[in-house]
Short mmCIF file of C-alpha atoms and ligand atoms in Angstrom, two decimals:
data_model
loop_
_atom_site.label_atom_id
_atom_site.label_comp_id
_atom_site.label_asym_id
_atom_site.label_seq_id
_atom_site.Cartn_x
_atom_site.Cartn_y
_atom_site.Cartn_z
CA UNK B 12 -89.99 83.11 -40.73
CA UNK B 13 -93.54 82.55 -41.11
CA UNK B 14 -96.08 81.64 -38.15
CA UNK B 15 -99.42 79.55 -38.07
CA UNK B 16 -101.21 80.67 -34.83
CA UNK B 17 -104.10 79.77 -33.23
CA UNK B 18 -107.82 81.55 -34.03
CA UNK B 19 -109.60 82.02 -30.64
CA UNK B 20 -112.27 84.01 -30.18
CA UNK B 21 -111.44 86.18 -33.45
CA UNK B 22 -107.90 86.41 -32.35
CA UNK B 23 -104.57 84.82 -33.43
CA UNK B 24 -102.96 83.11 -30.77
CA UNK B 25 -99.20 82.62 -30.27
CA UNK B 26 -98.11 79.54 -27.82
CA UNK B 27 -94.48 79.03 -26.44
CA UNK B 28 -94.32 75.43 -28.26
CA UNK B 29 -94.15 75.29 -31.61
CA UNK B 30 -93.33 73.02 -34.41
CA UNK B 31 -92.04 72.94 -37.97
CA UNK B 32 -94.37 72.70 -41.21
CA UNK B 33 -92.28 71.71 -44.52
CA UNK B 34 -93.20 71.38 -47.82
CA UNK B 35 -93.60 67.87 -49.15
CA UNK B 36 -92.49 68.48 -52.29
CA UNK B 37 -88.88 69.51 -51.26
CA UNK B 38 -88.73 69.76 -47.33
CA UNK B 39 -88.31 73.05 -47.28
CA UNK B 40 -89.35 74.76 -43.92
CA UNK B 41 -92.74 77.14 -44.80
CA UNK B 42 -93.27 77.81 -41.16
CA UNK B 43 -93.52 77.52 -37.57
CA UNK B 44 -97.10 76.11 -36.06
CA UNK B 45 -97.69 77.37 -32.71
CA UNK B 46 -98.55 74.20 -30.99
CA UNK B 47 -102.30 74.92 -28.42
CA UNK B 48 -102.28 73.39 -25.18
CA UNK B 49 -104.90 72.39 -23.18
CA UNK B 50 -105.23 75.83 -22.00
CA UNK B 51 -105.61 77.40 -25.62
CA UNK B 52 -108.07 74.54 -26.50
CA UNK B 53 -110.40 75.52 -23.36
CA UNK B 54 -110.23 78.87 -24.42
CA UNK B 55 -111.25 78.09 -27.76
CA UNK B 56 -114.51 75.66 -26.53
CA UNK B 57 -115.04 78.94 -24.03
CA UNK B 58 -115.04 81.33 -26.98
CA UNK B 59 -117.23 78.96 -29.21
CA UNK B 60 -119.91 78.55 -26.13
CA UNK B 61 -120.03 82.44 -25.79
CA UNK B 62 -120.70 83.03 -29.39
CA UNK B 63 -123.16 80.85 -29.56
CA UNK B 64 -124.86 82.42 -26.42
CA UNK B 65 -124.57 85.71 -27.78
CA UNK B 66 -124.99 87.29 -31.31
CA UNK B 67 -124.32 84.53 -33.00
CA UNK B 68 -126.85 82.29 -31.39
CA UNK B 69 -129.72 85.49 -31.51
CA UNK B 70 -129.11 86.10 -35.47
CA UNK B 71 -131.43 85.20 -38.01
CA UNK B 72 -131.38 82.49 -40.29
CA UNK B 73 -131.44 85.09 -43.38
CA UNK B 74 -128.23 86.96 -42.12
CA UNK B 75 -126.75 83.94 -40.77
CA UNK B 76 -127.04 82.94 -44.68
CA UNK B 77 -125.62 86.36 -46.33
CA UNK B 78 -122.73 86.14 -43.92
CA UNK B 79 -121.75 82.36 -45.49
CA UNK B 80 -122.37 83.41 -48.62
CA UNK B 81 -119.97 86.67 -47.88
CA UNK B 82 -117.30 83.64 -46.64
CA UNK B 83 -117.59 81.92 -49.95
CA UNK B 84 -117.25 85.21 -52.15
CA UNK B 85 -114.00 86.32 -50.04
CA UNK B 86 -112.32 82.40 -50.40
CA UNK B 87 -113.01 83.37 -54.10
CA UNK B 88 -111.70 86.75 -53.97
CA UNK B 89 -108.62 85.30 -52.15
CA UNK B 90 -108.40 82.60 -54.34
CA UNK B 91 -104.62 82.73 -55.10
CA UNK B 92 -103.41 83.05 -51.37
CA UNK B 93 -105.57 79.64 -50.61
CA UNK B 94 -103.98 77.82 -54.05
CA UNK B 95 -100.48 78.70 -53.05
CA UNK B 96 -100.97 78.05 -48.86
CA UNK B 97 -102.63 74.35 -49.96
CA UNK B 98 -100.01 73.92 -52.93
CA UNK B 99 -97.31 74.68 -50.33
CA UNK B 100 -98.73 72.46 -47.73
CA UNK B 101 -99.62 69.50 -49.51
CA UNK B 102 -97.43 69.99 -53.09
CA UNK B 103 -100.21 69.10 -54.90
CA UNK B 104 -100.17 69.90 -58.62
CA UNK B 105 -101.70 73.38 -59.41
CA UNK B 106 -104.64 71.65 -62.12
CA UNK B 107 -105.80 69.86 -59.20
CA UNK B 108 -105.85 72.41 -56.26
CA UNK B 109 -107.40 75.10 -58.67
CA UNK B 110 -109.96 72.79 -60.01
CA UNK B 111 -110.81 71.16 -56.93
CA UNK B 112 -109.97 71.77 -53.63
CA UNK B 113 -110.29 75.69 -53.81
CA UNK B 114 -113.78 76.04 -55.53
CA UNK B 115 -114.78 73.27 -53.11
CA UNK B 116 -113.76 75.66 -50.04
CA UNK B 117 -116.16 77.74 -51.47
CA UNK B 118 -118.49 75.92 -52.60
CA UNK B 119 -119.28 74.05 -49.17
CA UNK B 120 -120.17 77.70 -47.68
CA UNK B 121 -122.80 78.71 -50.32
CA UNK B 122 -124.77 74.70 -51.01
CA UNK B 123 -125.35 74.29 -47.53
CA UNK B 124 -126.42 77.94 -46.23
CA UNK B 125 -128.70 77.63 -48.96
CA UNK B 126 -130.17 74.15 -48.03
CA UNK B 127 -130.54 75.35 -44.31
CA UNK B 128 -132.72 77.77 -46.12
CA UNK B 129 -134.87 75.70 -48.11
CA UNK B 130 -135.22 72.73 -45.82
CA UNK B 131 -138.39 72.53 -44.44
CA UNK B 132 -139.58 70.52 -41.60
CA UNK B 133 -142.51 67.97 -40.93
CA UNK B 134 -146.23 69.34 -39.05
CA UNK B 135 -148.72 66.81 -38.02
CA UNK B 136 -152.31 67.49 -36.96
CA UNK B 137 -153.10 64.79 -34.29
CA UNK B 138 -156.66 63.65 -32.83
CA UNK B 139 -156.80 64.02 -29.09
CA UNK B 140 -158.27 61.43 -27.04
CA UNK B 141 -161.09 63.73 -25.47
CA UNK B 142 -162.27 64.80 -29.41
CA UNK B 143 -159.76 67.36 -29.35
CA UNK B 144 -156.59 68.21 -31.42
CA UNK B 145 -153.44 69.02 -31.24
CA UNK B 146 -150.66 70.34 -34.09
CA UNK B 147 -147.10 68.70 -33.90
CA UNK B 148 -144.45 70.49 -35.81
CA UNK B 149 -140.67 70.15 -35.65
CA UNK B 150 -137.85 72.71 -35.03
CA UNK B 151 -134.15 71.98 -35.33
CA UNK B 152 -132.19 73.65 -33.06
CA UNK B 153 -127.89 73.84 -33.27
CA UNK B 154 -125.81 70.73 -32.00
CA UNK B 155 -123.96 73.69 -30.17
CA UNK B 156 -120.26 73.42 -30.04
CA UNK B 157 -118.59 71.14 -32.61
CA UNK B 158 -115.35 70.04 -32.65
CA UNK B 159 -113.89 69.46 -36.14
CA UNK B 160 -110.74 67.25 -36.88
CA UNK B 161 -109.33 67.31 -39.66
CA UNK B 162 -106.99 65.08 -42.32
CA UNK B 163 -104.22 66.58 -44.45
CA UNK B 164 -105.46 65.20 -48.00
CA UNK B 165 -107.72 67.67 -48.75
CA UNK B 166 -107.56 69.81 -46.10
CA UNK B 167 -109.35 73.17 -46.96
CA UNK B 168 -112.28 70.90 -49.32
CA UNK B 169 -112.63 68.62 -46.03
CA UNK B 170 -112.50 71.40 -43.34
CA UNK B 171 -115.28 73.79 -44.99
CA UNK B 172 -117.06 70.11 -45.75
CA UNK B 173 -117.76 70.04 -41.89
CA UNK B 174 -117.48 73.52 -41.17
CA UNK B 175 -120.08 74.86 -43.91
CA UNK B 176 -123.10 72.79 -42.74
CA UNK B 177 -121.90 73.32 -38.93
CA UNK B 178 -121.79 77.11 -39.21
CA UNK B 179 -125.08 77.39 -41.71
CA UNK B 180 -126.83 75.38 -39.13
CA UNK B 181 -126.33 77.80 -36.44
CA UNK B 182 -123.53 75.95 -34.79
CA UNK B 183 -120.39 77.03 -33.24
CA UNK B 184 -116.74 75.26 -34.50
CA UNK B 185 -113.24 74.85 -33.12
CA UNK B 186 -111.27 72.95 -35.63
CA UNK B 187 -108.33 71.02 -35.31
CA UNK B 188 -105.91 70.81 -38.71
CA UNK B 189 -104.16 68.23 -39.74
CA UNK B 190 -100.46 69.05 -38.06
CA UNK B 191 -99.47 68.14 -41.45
CA UNK B 192 -101.21 71.20 -43.17
CA UNK B 193 -101.75 73.89 -40.88
CA UNK B 194 -102.31 77.04 -43.78
CA UNK B 195 -105.47 77.01 -45.00
CA UNK B 196 -107.40 76.21 -41.88
CA UNK B 197 -105.55 79.55 -40.17
CA UNK B 198 -106.30 81.47 -43.84
CA UNK B 199 -109.90 81.06 -43.49
CA UNK B 200 -110.06 83.05 -39.53
CA UNK B 201 -108.88 86.27 -41.87
CA UNK B 202 -111.73 85.18 -43.85
CA UNK B 203 -113.92 85.13 -40.96
CA UNK B 204 -112.88 88.59 -39.89
CA UNK B 205 -113.15 90.64 -42.59
CA UNK B 206 -117.07 89.41 -43.65
CA UNK B 207 -117.67 89.76 -40.09
CA UNK B 208 -118.24 86.45 -38.64
CA UNK B 209 -118.36 86.85 -34.79
CA UNK B 210 -115.83 86.26 -32.53
CA UNK B 211 -115.93 82.70 -31.27
CA UNK B 212 -118.01 80.95 -34.26
CA UNK B 213 -114.69 79.90 -35.79
CA UNK B 214 -111.76 78.80 -34.06
CA UNK B 215 -108.87 76.76 -34.96
CA UNK B 216 -106.58 75.29 -32.38
CA UNK B 217 -103.38 73.69 -34.11
CA UNK B 218 -101.39 70.71 -32.70
CA UNK B 219 -100.96 66.92 -33.15
CA UNK B 220 -103.72 64.10 -31.94
CA UNK B 221 -102.69 62.09 -28.58
CA UNK B 222 -101.98 63.99 -25.81
CA UNK B 223 -102.16 67.46 -27.71
CA UNK B 224 -104.98 69.70 -29.76
CA UNK B 225 -106.71 66.65 -31.02
CA UNK B 226 -107.31 64.63 -27.66
CA UNK B 227 -107.46 68.21 -25.29
CA UNK B 228 -110.49 68.98 -28.21
CA UNK B 229 -112.64 66.04 -28.36
CA UNK B 230 -112.73 64.78 -24.53
CA UNK B 231 -113.06 68.81 -23.90
CA UNK B 232 -116.86 68.27 -21.84
CA UNK B 233 -117.61 71.59 -23.56
CA UNK B 234 -117.52 70.33 -26.89
CA UNK B 235 -121.55 68.88 -27.82
CA UNK B 236 -120.44 66.82 -31.26
CA UNK B 237 -117.30 65.49 -32.79
CA UNK B 238 -117.17 65.14 -36.77
CA UNK B 239 -114.02 63.63 -37.65
CA UNK B 240 -112.29 62.83 -41.36
CA UNK B 241 -109.29 60.33 -40.84
CA UNK B 242 -107.58 56.98 -40.46
CA UNK B 243 -110.15 54.44 -39.12
CA UNK B 244 -108.27 53.78 -35.90
CA UNK B 245 -108.26 57.05 -35.10
CA UNK B 246 -111.90 57.36 -35.25
CA UNK B 247 -111.76 54.42 -32.50
CA UNK B 248 -110.02 56.45 -30.18
CA UNK B 249 -111.97 59.90 -30.99
CA UNK B 250 -115.46 57.61 -30.11
CA UNK B 251 -113.93 56.29 -26.79
CA UNK B 252 -113.70 59.90 -26.20
CA UNK B 253 -117.13 60.81 -27.41
CA UNK B 254 -118.41 58.02 -25.40
CA UNK B 255 -118.03 60.41 -21.89
CA UNK B 256 -120.71 62.70 -22.36
CA UNK B 257 -123.01 60.86 -24.62
CA UNK B 258 -121.68 63.70 -27.66
CA UNK B 259 -122.63 61.89 -31.00
CA UNK B 260 -119.79 61.55 -33.84
CA UNK B 261 -120.11 61.93 -37.50
CA UNK B 262 -117.03 59.84 -38.77
CA UNK B 263 -115.43 59.49 -42.26
CA UNK B 264 -112.89 56.83 -42.05
CA UNK B 265 -110.54 54.74 -44.45
CA UNK B 266 -111.49 52.80 -47.48
CA UNK B 267 -110.10 49.64 -49.31
CA UNK B 268 -112.20 50.49 -52.27
CA UNK B 269 -112.56 48.42 -55.31
CA UNK B 270 -112.74 49.18 -58.99
CA UNK B 271 -114.82 46.51 -61.06
CA UNK B 272 -114.00 47.10 -64.84
CA UNK B 273 -116.49 44.61 -66.76
CA UNK B 274 -115.92 43.48 -70.23
CA UNK B 275 -118.52 45.39 -71.95
CA UNK B 276 -116.98 48.83 -70.52
CA UNK B 277 -115.96 51.86 -73.45
CA UNK B 278 -112.47 50.76 -72.76
CA UNK B 279 -110.88 53.76 -72.82
CA UNK B 280 -112.92 55.76 -70.55
CA UNK B 281 -112.34 52.80 -67.99
CA UNK B 282 -108.76 53.03 -67.96
CA UNK B 283 -108.99 56.79 -67.83
CA UNK B 284 -111.04 56.80 -64.72
CA UNK B 285 -109.30 53.98 -62.92
CA UNK B 286 -106.52 55.73 -63.55
CA UNK B 287 -107.99 58.67 -61.97
CA UNK B 288 -109.26 56.94 -59.38
CA UNK B 289 -105.82 55.56 -58.36
CA UNK B 290 -103.63 57.97 -58.73
CA UNK B 291 -105.11 61.66 -58.42
CA UNK B 292 -103.63 63.52 -55.54
CA UNK B 293 -100.86 60.78 -55.19
CA UNK B 294 -103.34 58.28 -54.05
CA UNK B 295 -104.01 60.20 -50.94
CA UNK B 296 -107.84 60.09 -51.40
CA UNK B 297 -110.08 57.96 -49.24
CA UNK B 298 -112.18 56.99 -52.13
CA UNK B 299 -109.71 55.82 -54.39
CA UNK B 300 -109.28 52.77 -55.86
CA UNK B 301 -106.73 50.59 -54.58
CA UNK B 302 -108.05 47.05 -55.89
CA UNK B 303 -109.11 46.92 -59.32
CA UNK B 304 -110.67 43.84 -60.78
CA UNK B 305 -111.19 43.33 -64.59
CA UNK B 306 -112.99 40.63 -66.28
CA UNK B 307 -110.94 37.83 -67.92
CA UNK B 308 -111.02 38.72 -71.79
CA UNK B 309 -109.84 42.20 -71.43
CA UNK B 310 -107.66 42.28 -68.75
CA UNK B 311 -104.40 41.83 -70.49
CA UNK B 312 -105.29 44.74 -72.67
CA UNK B 313 -106.39 46.59 -69.43
CA UNK B 314 -102.98 46.30 -67.54
CA UNK B 315 -101.13 47.45 -70.17
CA UNK B 316 -103.17 50.25 -70.85
CA UNK B 317 -103.39 51.32 -67.27
CA UNK B 318 -99.27 50.76 -67.14
CA UNK B 319 -99.00 53.17 -70.19
CA UNK B 320 -101.34 56.05 -68.07
CA UNK B 321 -99.31 55.28 -65.07
CA UNK B 322 -95.79 56.10 -66.40
CA UNK B 323 -97.25 59.48 -68.17
CA UNK B 324 -97.77 60.51 -65.11
CA UNK B 325 -95.29 63.88 -64.38
CA UNK B 326 -94.15 64.45 -60.50
CA UNK B 327 -92.88 67.84 -60.48
CA UNK B 328 -93.43 70.92 -58.63
CA UNK B 329 -97.26 72.26 -58.42
CA UNK B 330 -96.85 75.20 -60.75
CA UNK B 331 -94.94 73.51 -63.64
CA UNK B 332 -96.48 73.48 -66.85
CA UNK B 333 -97.77 69.56 -67.29
CA UNK B 334 -97.10 68.37 -63.77
CA UNK B 335 -100.11 66.10 -62.80
CA UNK B 336 -98.25 64.04 -60.25
CA UNK B 337 -97.22 65.60 -56.67
CA UNK B 338 -95.64 63.90 -53.47
CA UNK B 339 -96.90 62.40 -50.20
CA UNK B 340 -97.61 64.42 -47.32
CA UNK B 341 -94.77 63.16 -45.45
CA UNK B 342 -91.48 61.12 -44.76
CA UNK B 343 -93.15 58.90 -42.52
CA UNK B 344 -96.32 58.49 -45.09
CA UNK B 345 -93.65 58.08 -47.97
CA UNK B 346 -92.09 55.47 -45.78
CA UNK B 347 -95.23 53.70 -44.89
CA UNK B 348 -96.30 53.47 -48.59
CA UNK B 349 -92.87 51.87 -49.59
CA UNK B 350 -93.27 49.34 -46.79
CA UNK B 351 -96.29 48.32 -48.75
CA UNK B 352 -93.97 48.54 -52.30
CA UNK B 353 -91.56 46.11 -50.16
CA UNK B 354 -94.21 43.98 -48.91
CA UNK B 355 -95.84 43.31 -52.49
CA UNK B 356 -92.68 42.16 -53.72
CA UNK B 357 -92.10 39.55 -50.54
CA UNK B 358 -95.67 38.34 -51.16
CA UNK B 359 -94.82 37.87 -54.65
CA UNK B 360 -96.29 40.19 -56.76
CA UNK B 361 -95.45 41.10 -60.47
CA UNK B 362 -94.63 44.50 -60.50
CA UNK B 363 -96.09 45.77 -63.94
CA UNK B 364 -95.01 49.27 -62.84
CA UNK B 365 -92.98 51.68 -60.36
CA UNK B 366 -92.27 50.05 -57.12
CA UNK B 367 -90.03 52.74 -56.34
CA UNK B 368 -88.79 56.23 -55.34
CA UNK B 369 -88.89 58.48 -58.74
CA UNK B 370 -85.04 60.16 -59.66
CA UNK B 371 -85.93 63.93 -58.39
CA UNK B 372 -83.56 66.60 -59.31
CA UNK B 373 -82.18 69.57 -57.29
CA UNK B 374 -84.29 70.45 -53.95
CA UNK B 375 -87.15 68.18 -55.44
CA UNK B 376 -84.65 65.06 -54.68
CA UNK B 377 -85.62 66.00 -50.90
CA UNK B 378 -88.99 65.61 -51.14
CA UNK B 379 -91.47 62.45 -50.42
CA UNK B 380 -91.97 61.20 -53.99
CA UNK B 381 -93.13 57.68 -54.64
CA UNK B 382 -93.66 56.09 -57.93
CA UNK B 383 -97.27 55.00 -59.33
CA UNK B 384 -96.89 51.52 -58.97
CA UNK B 385 -99.33 48.46 -60.25
CA UNK B 386 -99.02 44.79 -59.28
CA UNK B 387 -100.64 41.68 -60.53
CA UNK B 388 -100.62 38.25 -59.33
CA UNK B 389 -101.26 38.05 -55.43
CA UNK B 390 -103.74 36.22 -53.94
CA UNK B 391 -106.91 38.32 -52.09
CA UNK B 392 -105.11 37.83 -48.60
CA UNK B 393 -102.19 39.91 -49.52
CA UNK B 394 -100.94 42.77 -47.56
CA UNK B 395 -101.45 45.45 -50.35
CA UNK B 396 -105.35 44.22 -51.41
CA UNK B 397 -106.60 44.11 -47.72
CA UNK B 398 -104.78 47.17 -45.83
CA UNK B 399 -105.75 50.77 -46.59
CA UNK B 400 -102.16 52.14 -48.40
CA UNK B 401 -103.24 55.78 -49.21
CA UNK B 402 -100.63 55.74 -52.32
CA UNK B 403 -100.69 55.99 -55.84
CA UNK B 404 -100.79 52.02 -56.52
CA UNK B 405 -103.42 49.64 -57.72
CA UNK B 406 -103.40 45.55 -57.54
CA UNK B 407 -105.00 44.38 -60.32
CA UNK B 408 -106.87 41.11 -60.69
CA UNK B 409 -109.40 39.17 -63.22
CA UNK B 410 -112.64 38.00 -62.77
CA UNK B 411 -114.92 35.83 -64.72
CA UNK B 412 -118.65 36.40 -63.38
CA UNK B 413 -120.39 39.31 -62.10
CA UNK B 414 -121.36 37.35 -58.88
CA UNK B 415 -117.10 36.75 -58.66
CA UNK B 416 -116.80 40.70 -59.22
CA UNK B 417 -119.47 41.99 -56.36
CA UNK B 418 -117.99 39.42 -53.70
CA UNK B 419 -114.46 40.45 -54.41
CA UNK B 420 -115.79 44.36 -53.68
CA UNK B 421 -117.31 43.36 -50.36
CA UNK B 422 -114.28 41.06 -49.23
CA UNK B 423 -113.13 43.92 -47.21
CA UNK B 424 -114.00 45.41 -43.97
CA UNK B 425 -114.30 48.78 -45.03
CA UNK B 426 -116.85 50.16 -47.09
CA UNK B 427 -116.46 53.51 -48.40
CA UNK B 428 -116.82 53.61 -52.37
CA UNK B 429 -116.63 51.52 -55.41
CA UNK B 430 -116.56 52.67 -59.02
CA UNK B 431 -118.12 50.42 -61.64
CA UNK B 432 -117.51 50.26 -65.47
CA UNK B 433 -119.79 48.76 -67.71
CA UNK B 434 -121.79 49.90 -70.58
CA UNK B 435 -125.12 47.27 -69.20
CA UNK B 436 -127.50 49.31 -67.73
CA UNK B 437 -129.43 46.32 -65.94
CA UNK B 438 -125.78 45.16 -64.78
CA UNK B 439 -125.14 48.56 -63.54
CA UNK B 440 -128.22 48.87 -61.11
CA UNK B 441 -127.55 44.80 -59.94
CA UNK B 442 -124.11 45.46 -58.87
CA UNK B 443 -124.83 48.96 -57.32
CA UNK B 444 -127.54 47.37 -55.30
CA UNK B 445 -125.17 44.89 -53.93
CA UNK B 446 -122.00 46.49 -53.18
CA UNK B 447 -121.81 47.09 -50.03
CA UNK B 448 -120.71 50.96 -49.57
CA UNK B 449 -122.17 54.35 -49.14
CA UNK B 450 -121.30 55.91 -52.83
CA UNK B 451 -121.14 53.46 -55.72
CA UNK B 452 -120.11 55.52 -59.25
CA UNK B 453 -120.82 54.06 -62.36
CA UNK B 454 -118.67 54.89 -65.15
CA UNK B 455 -117.71 57.85 -63.37
CA UNK B 456 -115.06 58.63 -60.02
CA UNK B 457 -115.19 61.55 -57.57
CA UNK B 458 -118.49 63.13 -59.40
CA UNK B 459 -119.89 65.25 -56.65
CA UNK B 460 -123.13 66.39 -55.99
CA UNK B 461 -123.12 68.04 -52.24
CA UNK B 462 -127.06 67.63 -52.19
CA UNK B 463 -126.38 63.60 -51.74
CA UNK B 464 -125.50 61.58 -48.88
CA UNK B 465 -122.24 60.86 -48.33
CA UNK B 466 -120.41 58.57 -45.64
CA UNK B 467 -119.42 54.91 -45.54
CA UNK B 468 -120.58 51.86 -44.53
CA UNK B 469 -118.77 48.92 -42.33
CA UNK B 470 -115.33 50.34 -41.29
CA UNK B 471 -115.67 53.24 -43.57
CA UNK B 472 -117.75 55.47 -41.19
CA UNK B 473 -120.83 56.16 -39.18
CA UNK B 474 -123.49 59.05 -40.44
CA UNK B 475 -124.18 60.61 -43.54
CA UNK B 476 -123.16 64.15 -44.30
CA UNK B 477 -124.35 66.12 -47.78
CA UNK B 478 -127.40 68.13 -48.42
CA UNK B 479 -130.24 67.36 -45.53
CA UNK B 480 -128.28 64.77 -44.62
CA UNK B 481 -125.77 66.89 -42.76
CA UNK B 482 -128.57 68.47 -40.85
CA UNK B 483 -129.05 65.15 -39.03
CA UNK B 484 -125.69 65.59 -37.27
CA UNK B 485 -125.45 69.17 -37.00
CA UNK B 486 -128.90 70.04 -36.05
CA UNK B 487 -131.40 68.33 -32.86
CA UNK B 488 -134.23 67.75 -33.82
CA UNK B 489 -137.43 68.70 -31.55
CA UNK B 490 -140.91 67.99 -31.71
CA UNK B 491 -143.34 70.84 -30.34
CA UNK B 492 -147.23 69.07 -29.73
CA UNK B 493 -149.70 71.86 -28.92
CA UNK B 494 -153.03 71.09 -28.06
CA UNK B 495 -155.52 73.33 -29.56
N1 NAI R 516 -110.16 59.33 -44.76
C1 NAI R 516 -109.73 59.69 -45.26
O1 NAI R 516 -110.20 61.03 -45.89
C2 NAI R 516 -108.31 59.77 -45.00
C3 NAI R 516 -107.92 58.49 -44.10
N2 NAI R 516 -106.61 59.13 -43.55
C4 NAI R 516 -105.73 57.63 -43.53
O2 NAI R 516 -105.16 58.09 -42.42
C5 NAI R 516 -103.84 57.31 -42.28
C6 NAI R 516 -103.01 58.31 -41.78
O3 NAI R 516 -103.26 59.83 -41.47
P1 NAI R 516 -103.10 60.85 -40.48
O4 NAI R 516 -103.42 62.29 -41.02
O5 NAI R 516 -101.99 60.84 -39.70
O6 NAI R 516 -104.85 60.47 -39.86
P2 NAI R 516 -105.12 60.30 -38.29
O7 NAI R 516 -106.28 59.94 -38.35
O8 NAI R 516 -103.91 59.94 -37.72
O9 NAI R 516 -105.09 61.82 -37.94
C7 NAI R 516 -106.12 63.02 -38.55
C8 NAI R 516 -106.46 63.77 -37.68
O10 NAI R 516 -107.01 62.81 -36.30
C9 NAI R 516 -106.24 63.80 -35.88
N3 NAI R 516 -105.79 62.67 -34.36
C10 NAI R 516 -105.03 61.71 -34.11
N4 NAI R 516 -105.30 61.06 -33.30
C11 NAI R 516 -106.15 61.72 -32.74
C12 NAI R 516 -106.65 61.22 -30.76
N5 NAI R 516 -106.43 60.08 -30.39
N6 NAI R 516 -107.84 62.22 -30.63
C13 NAI R 516 -108.10 63.25 -31.45
N7 NAI R 516 -107.60 63.68 -32.73
C14 NAI R 516 -106.67 62.83 -33.17
C15 NAI R 516 -104.71 64.23 -36.49
O11 NAI R 516 -104.30 65.28 -35.57
C16 NAI R 516 -105.14 64.87 -37.87
O12 NAI R 516 -105.51 66.47 -37.14
C17 NAI R 516 -103.32 57.77 -43.68
O13 NAI R 516 -102.34 57.14 -44.15
C18 NAI R 516 -104.89 56.66 -44.09
O14 NAI R 516 -104.81 55.88 -44.26
C19 NAI R 516 -105.86 59.77 -43.95
C20 NAI R 516 -106.06 61.11 -44.15
C21 NAI R 516 -107.57 61.47 -45.10
O1 LIG R 517 -110.67 61.87 -48.90
C1 LIG R 517 -111.86 61.51 -48.57
C2 LIG R 517 -112.64 62.54 -49.07
C3 LIG R 517 -112.77 63.40 -50.56
C4 LIG R 517 -113.80 63.89 -50.53
C5 LIG R 517 -115.26 63.77 -49.66
S1 LIG R 517 -116.17 65.11 -49.87
O2 LIG R 517 -116.59 65.16 -51.55
O3 LIG R 517 -116.61 66.37 -49.50
O4 LIG R 517 -117.74 64.09 -49.60
C6 LIG R 517 -115.03 63.15 -48.46
C7 LIG R 517 -114.17 62.62 -48.02
#
């Protein structure tokens, strides 16, 4: 039996309280996760503090960067171990995990190491009242011990998206992976030891949120800042915890993202793009599109074409050739998504395709599968149009004018992402400027350059990470003023 242990001060730590880790594809037992209690979380925070005050805190930026490149290289060397662990924990297809999750896991260390190496800070020469001069210059210091609370949808990618810049800036981290996906964060502990990252720089505590490792970590007074990706309501709880001690937070939260397809779009590219944004990772991407608005002249044709795409998706085990649809993460999440499928029917939706559970055979019948689903005909007040579902589904509605499309896209409490499909350059710019989101993709989706700002407007988050913007959260910018 496999055991997923905590990683504290460079050592793997077992606890007496464990819980099952099961594979979403077939519910088989993958291993037992050792839940960290308040004592283990405290030990992890202390180890992180000690590392900050020790070798890591004294290390030159150059050496730190070398080590983070070595972490990336070691992830790539152990690519298959990470791939197998991620596929088992999430059930996602090989094609997805091998092209996105694991490569990004490595890239997140390299990119931020290089950014930290190359970013300058400001200087100002200042006239003084006595007719002399002063020189101001800025320095960036690490924020300190960072609590990193992670979701289950892109476990390695989203964890390293925070750990990479945090370590590059000289901080130490205590990571709380999702209880659903403990494997790759644990494996990363082995990588840290293998390349010589000092003990205590990277720590992992396993467990749940309330009254477990998540709450123990976010309420711990030794944590200097908290970065979190997940549900908006959890963000509210973590923000309340962070208020004690006035500790900064960086949040990437939920979304109810719109896709806008204009009649002048390249039709085939728009259909393929919206299909990806609605169904990739079985719809479990915060950037995914659950509300599609299509200009009336192409509406019917678009609905038929997206239906064909949804019905062509092949659910199955990660490794099987041609499989491009995985399961949902858990039975609980499957029930949540299916409850929205029911709500859509109750509210009078036309179910264009899907709406239930696919017929899976053998062991896969025990997995958390749902059909890709498309609805039309609902009013904007319907639950599946208002609330984040996080499943492979979308509602499609027609619109007439550009103004109407923008108003529909903005009619939500969330503000994470929009994807716009048009061949009209002027329209693309106009729409991009007016949609109230952190990221607007034109004729694309999930096309990421890690140097760009990433984050949500409105209820979708606080702060921006990515490129130099990550430095705003992970460092304390200080000014030194010297009277010359
Ligand atoms: N924006 C995104 O990328 C993601 C959004 N979600 C949304 O969240 C929903 C539920 O997914 P969950 O994993 O249950 O999200 P969640 O927000 O409940 O959990 C994310 C992480 O926060 C931890 N956590 C939960 N409550 C906490 C608390 N009070 N204090 C400290 N840590 C806490 C969890 O243990 C987990 O590590 C999804 O259906 C989806 O709507 C989920 C995953 C990613
Ligand atoms: O699912 C949420 C999500 C997906 C990707 C990223 S990023 O590419 O690392 O910025 C962030 C959040």
